[in-house]
mmCIF file of C-alpha atoms in Angstrom:
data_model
loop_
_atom_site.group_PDB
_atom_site.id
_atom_site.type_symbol
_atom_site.label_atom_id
_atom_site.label_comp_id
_atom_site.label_asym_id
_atom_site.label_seq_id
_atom_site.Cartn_x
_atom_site.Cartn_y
_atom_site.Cartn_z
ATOM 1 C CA UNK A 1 -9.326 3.882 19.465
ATOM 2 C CA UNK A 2 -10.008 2.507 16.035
ATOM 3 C CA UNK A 3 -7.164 0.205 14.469
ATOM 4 C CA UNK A 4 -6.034 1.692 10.979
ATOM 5 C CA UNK A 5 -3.465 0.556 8.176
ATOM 6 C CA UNK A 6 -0.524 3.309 8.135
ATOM 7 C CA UNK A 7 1.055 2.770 4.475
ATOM 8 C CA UNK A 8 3.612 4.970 3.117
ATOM 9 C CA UNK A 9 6.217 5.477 0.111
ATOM 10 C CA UNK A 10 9.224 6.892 0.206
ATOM 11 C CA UNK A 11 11.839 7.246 -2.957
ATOM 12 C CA UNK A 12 14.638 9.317 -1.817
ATOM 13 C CA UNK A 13 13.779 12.997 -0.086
ATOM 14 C CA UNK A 14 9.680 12.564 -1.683
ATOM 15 C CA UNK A 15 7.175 11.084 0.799
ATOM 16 C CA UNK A 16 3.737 9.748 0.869
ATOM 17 C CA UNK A 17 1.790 8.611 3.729
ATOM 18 C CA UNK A 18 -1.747 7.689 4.083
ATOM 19 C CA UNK A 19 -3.845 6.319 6.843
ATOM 20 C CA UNK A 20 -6.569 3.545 5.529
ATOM 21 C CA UNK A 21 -9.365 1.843 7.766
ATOM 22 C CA UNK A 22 -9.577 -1.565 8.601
ATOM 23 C CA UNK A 23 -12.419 -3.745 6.845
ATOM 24 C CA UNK A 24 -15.051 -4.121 9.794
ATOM 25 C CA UNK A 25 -14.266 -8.065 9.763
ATOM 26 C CA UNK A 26 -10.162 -7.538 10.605
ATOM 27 C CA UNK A 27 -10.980 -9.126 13.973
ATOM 28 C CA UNK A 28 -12.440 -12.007 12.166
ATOM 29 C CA UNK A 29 -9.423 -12.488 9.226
ATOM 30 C CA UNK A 30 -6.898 -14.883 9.274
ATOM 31 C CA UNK A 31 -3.390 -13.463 8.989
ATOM 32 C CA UNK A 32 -3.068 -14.530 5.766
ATOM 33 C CA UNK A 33 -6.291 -12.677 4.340
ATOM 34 C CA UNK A 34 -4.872 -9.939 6.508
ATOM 35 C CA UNK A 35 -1.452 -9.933 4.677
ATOM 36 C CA UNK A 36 -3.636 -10.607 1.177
ATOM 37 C CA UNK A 37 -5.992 -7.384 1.967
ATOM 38 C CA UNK A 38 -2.814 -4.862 3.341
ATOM 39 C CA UNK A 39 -0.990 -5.800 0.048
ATOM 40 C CA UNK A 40 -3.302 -4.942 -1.732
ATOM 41 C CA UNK A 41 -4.105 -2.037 -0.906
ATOM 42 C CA UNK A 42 -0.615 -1.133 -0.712
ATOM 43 C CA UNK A 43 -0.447 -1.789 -4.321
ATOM 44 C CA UNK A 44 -3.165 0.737 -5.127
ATOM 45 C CA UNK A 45 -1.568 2.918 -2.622
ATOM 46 C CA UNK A 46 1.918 2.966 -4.946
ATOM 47 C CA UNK A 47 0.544 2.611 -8.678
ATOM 48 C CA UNK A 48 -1.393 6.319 -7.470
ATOM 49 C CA UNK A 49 1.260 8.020 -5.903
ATOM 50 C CA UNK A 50 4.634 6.952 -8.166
ATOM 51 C CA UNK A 51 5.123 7.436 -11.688
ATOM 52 C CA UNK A 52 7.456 4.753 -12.978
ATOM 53 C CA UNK A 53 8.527 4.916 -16.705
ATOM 54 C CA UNK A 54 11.622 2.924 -18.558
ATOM 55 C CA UNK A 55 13.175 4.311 -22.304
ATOM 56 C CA UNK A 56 15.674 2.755 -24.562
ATOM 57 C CA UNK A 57 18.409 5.175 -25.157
ATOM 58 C CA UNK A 58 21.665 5.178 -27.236
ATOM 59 C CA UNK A 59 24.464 4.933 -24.571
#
């Protein structure tokens, strides 16, 4: 069985998940280009699937 990257996001009832390959060198990463490569594509993951906004308002 292939090893994959599970990432999800979840903001209150609303949930995403999404199941990504692993680069054919995993095997060969370091954890820390592991952790470098899963954040980042954790990143991508959220700025697609959450809209964020902010607005000044009179209180």
């Amino acid at each position: 069985m292939a090893k994959v990257l599970k990432i999800g996001v979840a903001m209150g009832l609303a949930r995403d998940e999404d199941t990504i390959p692993l680069p054919d060198d995993w095997d060969e990463m370091s954890e820390e280009e592991r952790e470098k490569w899963a954040d980042e594509v954790l990143d991508v993951h959220v700025s697609n699937n959450v809209n964020a906004w902010w607005n000044v308002e009179e209180a």
